[in-house]
XYZ file of C-alpha atoms in Angstrom:
337
model
C -3.170 -35.124 -21.785
C -0.305 -35.237 -24.230
C 1.006 -31.693 -24.444
C 3.522 -31.540 -27.254
C 4.669 -27.951 -27.941
C 4.848 -26.715 -31.510
C 8.303 -27.049 -33.118
C 7.847 -23.696 -34.778
C 6.409 -21.680 -31.926
C 7.668 -22.708 -28.526
C 5.935 -21.122 -25.548
C 9.194 -19.966 -23.955
C 12.002 -18.138 -25.724
C 15.557 -17.484 -24.571
C 16.351 -13.827 -25.057
C 20.081 -13.191 -25.021
C 20.841 -9.638 -24.069
C 24.599 -9.589 -23.956
C 26.763 -6.819 -22.711
C 30.529 -6.648 -22.283
C 32.297 -9.889 -21.453
C 33.622 -10.419 -17.963
C 37.312 -10.597 -17.124
C 37.005 -14.416 -17.364
C 36.533 -14.015 -21.152
C 33.684 -16.481 -21.248
C 32.035 -17.138 -24.623
C 28.540 -18.258 -25.467
C 27.566 -20.711 -28.192
C 24.094 -21.835 -29.242
C 22.667 -24.640 -31.339
C 19.149 -25.739 -32.252
C 18.246 -29.296 -33.049
C 15.229 -31.605 -33.250
C 15.090 -34.364 -30.652
C 12.432 -36.251 -28.673
C 9.823 -35.149 -31.253
C 10.458 -31.462 -30.629
C 12.850 -28.555 -30.775
C 15.810 -28.209 -28.412
C 17.703 -24.912 -28.066
C 21.061 -25.404 -26.329
C 23.235 -22.535 -25.059
C 26.567 -23.158 -23.339
C 28.989 -20.689 -21.714
C 32.594 -21.816 -21.628
C 36.170 -20.516 -21.663
C 36.435 -20.749 -25.456
C 34.401 -21.564 -28.541
C 35.821 -25.097 -29.012
C 34.960 -26.098 -25.420
C 31.448 -24.657 -25.778
C 30.785 -26.455 -29.075
C 32.162 -29.735 -27.761
C 29.869 -29.576 -24.758
C 26.873 -28.785 -26.903
C 27.667 -32.093 -28.581
C 27.756 -33.802 -25.176
C 24.319 -32.342 -24.393
C 22.889 -33.593 -27.668
C 24.341 -37.047 -26.981
C 22.700 -37.107 -23.561
C 19.274 -36.082 -24.942
C 19.635 -38.764 -27.648
C 20.489 -41.374 -24.998
C 17.346 -40.499 -23.019
C 15.242 -40.462 -26.155
C 16.401 -43.985 -27.035
C 15.368 -45.164 -23.543
C 11.931 -43.596 -23.080
C 10.515 -42.594 -26.496
C 7.408 -44.671 -27.117
C 7.592 -43.962 -30.850
C 10.965 -45.766 -31.126
C 10.170 -49.442 -31.436
C 13.392 -50.583 -29.778
C 13.172 -48.326 -26.704
C 12.592 -49.810 -23.257
C 9.239 -48.029 -22.975
C 8.166 -49.510 -26.274
C 9.093 -52.965 -24.990
C 6.920 -52.344 -21.939
C 4.033 -51.348 -24.235
C 4.548 -54.328 -26.517
C 4.200 -56.636 -23.523
C 1.093 -55.047 -22.026
C -1.109 -57.773 -20.546
C 1.608 -60.366 -21.206
C 4.583 -59.982 -18.858
C 6.615 -57.543 -16.768
C 9.600 -55.974 -18.552
C 12.910 -55.305 -16.795
C 14.067 -51.708 -17.442
C 17.060 -49.635 -16.435
C 16.806 -48.115 -12.966
C 16.606 -44.676 -14.568
C 13.477 -45.642 -16.511
C 11.950 -47.367 -13.520
C 12.444 -44.357 -11.227
C 11.036 -41.964 -13.845
C 7.945 -44.162 -14.116
C 7.756 -44.259 -10.305
C 7.814 -40.435 -10.090
C 5.174 -40.226 -12.801
C 2.867 -42.487 -10.745
C 3.332 -40.187 -7.773
C 1.991 -37.320 -9.920
C -0.935 -39.566 -10.858
C -1.719 -40.201 -7.210
C -1.431 -36.497 -6.325
C -3.786 -35.531 -9.167
C -6.176 -38.477 -8.790
C -5.502 -39.416 -12.447
C -5.446 -35.934 -13.876
C -1.853 -36.762 -14.819
C -1.426 -40.230 -16.234
C 1.424 -41.601 -18.429
C -0.974 -44.364 -19.641
C -2.785 -41.586 -21.628
C -0.715 -42.925 -24.624
C -3.396 -45.629 -25.127
C -6.207 -43.074 -25.477
C -8.263 -43.227 -28.661
C -7.914 -39.943 -30.606
C -11.601 -39.267 -31.135
C -11.284 -35.484 -30.783
C -10.093 -33.753 -33.968
C -8.548 -30.294 -33.915
C -7.804 -29.909 -37.590
C -11.102 -28.281 -38.467
C -12.751 -31.520 -39.535
C -14.880 -32.063 -36.431
C -18.387 -30.603 -36.718
C -19.975 -32.051 -33.566
C -18.875 -33.325 -30.229
C -18.200 -37.035 -29.832
C -20.927 -38.967 -27.989
C -20.615 -39.629 -24.259
C -20.326 -43.297 -25.048
C -17.454 -42.769 -27.501
C -15.629 -40.548 -24.963
C -15.974 -43.166 -22.264
C -14.705 -45.889 -24.578
C -11.714 -43.752 -25.650
C -10.165 -44.014 -22.182
C -10.880 -47.693 -21.475
C -7.186 -48.584 -21.639
C -6.082 -45.548 -19.577
C -5.520 -45.998 -15.877
C -2.331 -45.557 -13.833
C -3.513 -48.030 -11.234
C -2.965 -50.781 -13.836
C 0.759 -49.939 -14.004
C 2.527 -52.443 -11.726
C 6.073 -51.734 -10.565
C 8.465 -54.184 -8.963
C 11.305 -52.289 -7.278
C 13.330 -55.379 -6.495
C 13.279 -56.708 -10.055
C 13.151 -53.230 -11.646
C 10.201 -54.195 -13.832
C 7.201 -52.390 -15.258
C 4.036 -54.318 -16.123
C 0.892 -52.951 -17.803
C -1.965 -55.219 -16.667
C -4.332 -54.682 -19.627
C -3.673 -55.648 -23.218
C -3.604 -52.546 -25.346
C -2.301 -50.322 -22.530
C 0.577 -47.961 -23.347
C 2.691 -45.506 -21.414
C 4.421 -42.410 -22.785
C 6.525 -39.606 -21.292
C 5.427 -36.747 -23.480
C 4.480 -34.727 -20.393
C 7.723 -35.375 -18.428
C 10.428 -36.387 -20.849
C 11.747 -33.055 -22.070
C 11.907 -31.642 -18.580
C 13.728 -34.710 -17.351
C 16.190 -34.494 -20.231
C 17.021 -30.801 -19.599
C 17.680 -31.528 -15.929
C 19.983 -34.402 -16.833
C 21.867 -32.190 -19.267
C 22.428 -29.526 -16.646
C 23.782 -32.131 -14.245
C 26.163 -33.534 -16.884
C 27.466 -30.058 -17.653
C 27.991 -29.138 -14.046
C 29.907 -32.375 -13.510
C 32.193 -31.405 -16.401
C 32.841 -27.964 -14.959
C 30.573 -25.991 -17.297
C 29.261 -23.384 -14.916
C 26.613 -21.729 -17.081
C 24.136 -22.676 -19.773
C 20.533 -23.214 -20.637
C 18.679 -26.069 -22.323
C 15.211 -25.436 -23.710
C 13.312 -28.548 -24.710
C 10.155 -27.354 -26.547
C 9.325 -24.924 -23.730
C 10.707 -26.970 -20.857
C 13.735 -24.996 -19.765
C 16.591 -25.564 -17.288
C 19.201 -22.826 -16.654
C 22.314 -22.651 -14.525
C 24.821 -19.875 -13.951
C 24.597 -16.597 -15.874
C 25.330 -15.058 -19.242
C 28.919 -14.008 -20.064
C 28.085 -10.446 -18.985
C 27.119 -11.685 -15.506
C 23.414 -11.110 -16.023
C 20.598 -13.600 -15.566
C 19.176 -15.400 -18.571
C 16.072 -13.661 -19.972
C 13.073 -15.830 -20.753
C 10.381 -14.511 -23.073
C 6.899 -15.935 -22.516
C 4.510 -16.210 -25.511
C 1.195 -14.306 -25.303
C -1.461 -17.025 -25.896
C -3.826 -14.485 -27.486
C -1.140 -13.072 -29.790
C 1.333 -15.932 -30.383
C 3.736 -13.698 -32.317
C 4.205 -11.486 -29.243
C 5.444 -11.850 -25.697
C 3.411 -11.041 -22.603
C 6.356 -11.051 -20.194
C 10.123 -11.364 -19.917
C 11.453 -12.966 -16.724
C 14.999 -13.507 -15.431
C 16.187 -17.041 -14.736
C 19.337 -18.569 -13.244
C 19.865 -21.889 -11.454
C 16.290 -22.951 -11.940
C 13.686 -24.153 -14.374
C 10.512 -22.926 -16.048
C 8.076 -24.930 -18.141
C 4.919 -23.876 -19.966
C 1.943 -25.934 -21.049
C -0.615 -24.316 -23.300
C -3.659 -25.012 -25.414
C -4.117 -21.932 -27.554
C -2.853 -23.415 -30.840
C -5.397 -26.237 -31.122
C -9.027 -26.071 -29.980
C -12.645 -26.346 -31.109
C -15.730 -24.349 -30.053
C -19.126 -25.956 -29.550
C -22.129 -23.983 -28.316
C -19.858 -21.082 -27.409
C -17.556 -23.187 -25.228
C -13.870 -23.641 -26.016
C -12.431 -27.143 -25.876
C -8.620 -27.502 -26.037
C -6.539 -30.279 -27.511
C -5.336 -31.210 -23.992
C -7.467 -34.111 -22.829
C -8.158 -35.054 -19.204
C -7.009 -38.722 -19.165
C -9.400 -39.506 -16.298
C -12.521 -38.413 -18.286
C -11.627 -38.291 -21.946
C -12.951 -34.694 -22.201
C -10.830 -31.713 -23.300
C -9.804 -29.355 -20.551
C -11.397 -25.954 -20.289
C -10.720 -22.794 -18.289
C -6.980 -22.260 -18.781
C -5.059 -21.581 -21.974
C -1.555 -21.349 -20.537
C 0.279 -22.424 -17.360
C 3.936 -21.610 -16.598
C 5.607 -23.196 -13.576
C 8.863 -21.999 -12.008
C 11.092 -24.023 -9.664
C 14.393 -25.807 -9.182
C 13.656 -28.879 -11.316
C 12.254 -28.965 -14.872
C 10.905 -32.497 -14.606
C 8.768 -31.572 -11.627
C 7.791 -28.260 -13.161
C 6.855 -30.125 -16.363
C 4.570 -32.506 -14.501
C 3.028 -29.624 -12.558
C 2.322 -27.405 -15.596
C 0.600 -30.368 -17.277
C -1.367 -31.223 -14.162
C -2.468 -27.654 -13.560
C -3.758 -27.362 -17.109
C -5.902 -30.478 -16.520
C -7.046 -29.672 -12.991
C -7.901 -26.042 -13.652
C -7.321 -22.900 -11.623
C -8.813 -23.754 -8.268
C -7.728 -27.394 -7.922
C -4.431 -26.635 -9.609
C -3.477 -23.989 -7.052
C -4.372 -26.337 -4.257
C -2.095 -28.998 -5.751
C 0.742 -26.501 -6.059
C 0.629 -25.831 -2.322
C 2.045 -29.328 -1.838
C 5.126 -28.207 -3.769
C 6.325 -25.060 -1.961
C 9.486 -24.720 -4.043
C 7.372 -24.183 -7.168
C 5.231 -21.223 -8.240
C 3.107 -20.549 -11.288
C 1.499 -18.031 -13.629
C -1.813 -19.072 -15.205
C -3.765 -17.418 -18.022
C -7.473 -18.191 -18.171
C -9.450 -18.632 -21.368
C -11.019 -15.167 -20.828
C -7.633 -13.445 -20.464
C -7.225 -13.216 -16.709
C -3.685 -13.582 -15.321
C -3.442 -15.582 -12.067
C -0.261 -15.958 -10.003
C 0.204 -18.452 -7.170
C 0.473 -16.970 -3.689
C 4.187 -17.812 -3.456
C 5.126 -16.224 -6.811
C 8.131 -13.958 -5.959
C 9.835 -12.985 -9.207
C 10.247 -9.266 -8.546
C 10.927 -8.151 -12.120
C 7.850 -9.922 -13.519
C 5.739 -7.461 -15.567
C 3.016 -8.941 -17.677
C 0.896 -7.416 -20.440
C -1.698 -9.486 -22.314
């Protein structure tokens, strides 16, 4: 299920189309950096360049703080401590980490395991580097997910502890972390009086306010069949959009395409969709939904989305069909695959 976007080719691009500045003489500053295992593009609108640059620094510090809490590849993070004590003892974590885990489990319940942060323990038996010449056996696939299972994640709200019941279990926030971080950055900036900006964490994007010329931010969406081109440009302000996709890594057996995104409940790669973009007020939730919809597929995914009326989506199927959810209402959306 781990859906890490490529550092070089994110699925969503910020397109800055700037006109004349407003009478408030706002300025825009941008910076790109690598954090949380991926690329972050940070754009801040402020009264002057110094203020904008200083607040970009604040955003980077906030992302770094979150990374140090939840990154399972950092041996001293709280999540790593939880993993190191799987099958041994509960681990007390900050309330922030506890509540993020709690929300992740709610996604697991809603998707019946299609979304599962314990995917981190999955054996990597599928290879998408060109070296795999035949499908793994059914037995090997079944064994690969033996340590995966959200029902074995035990939370104690009073003690603020997380316990993984089985030795060898692991949790990871690769399918929620960037969205969560971009939301937190927006909230920090608004609290500091920064009224406009956008944070793009490897294709998980949160925007607030508008560009200096008063126009919405413009988000370019990568064409999964022509990754060097866009299939749509959409306006965004005071909201979030995240994209999950599988077009960069896949294998084909007997004419069927298998993507690098694995269903954590079955151990099999997902099929049917090559890209899902979710729009809504919160990037963390949109991130969880775009991941879940990729795993569940078109029909079940659209049914799940009905439980989240503030969120809408655009799906692209493996055969090039574009599918929008019934509540999709972005008027200026024009797509061309």
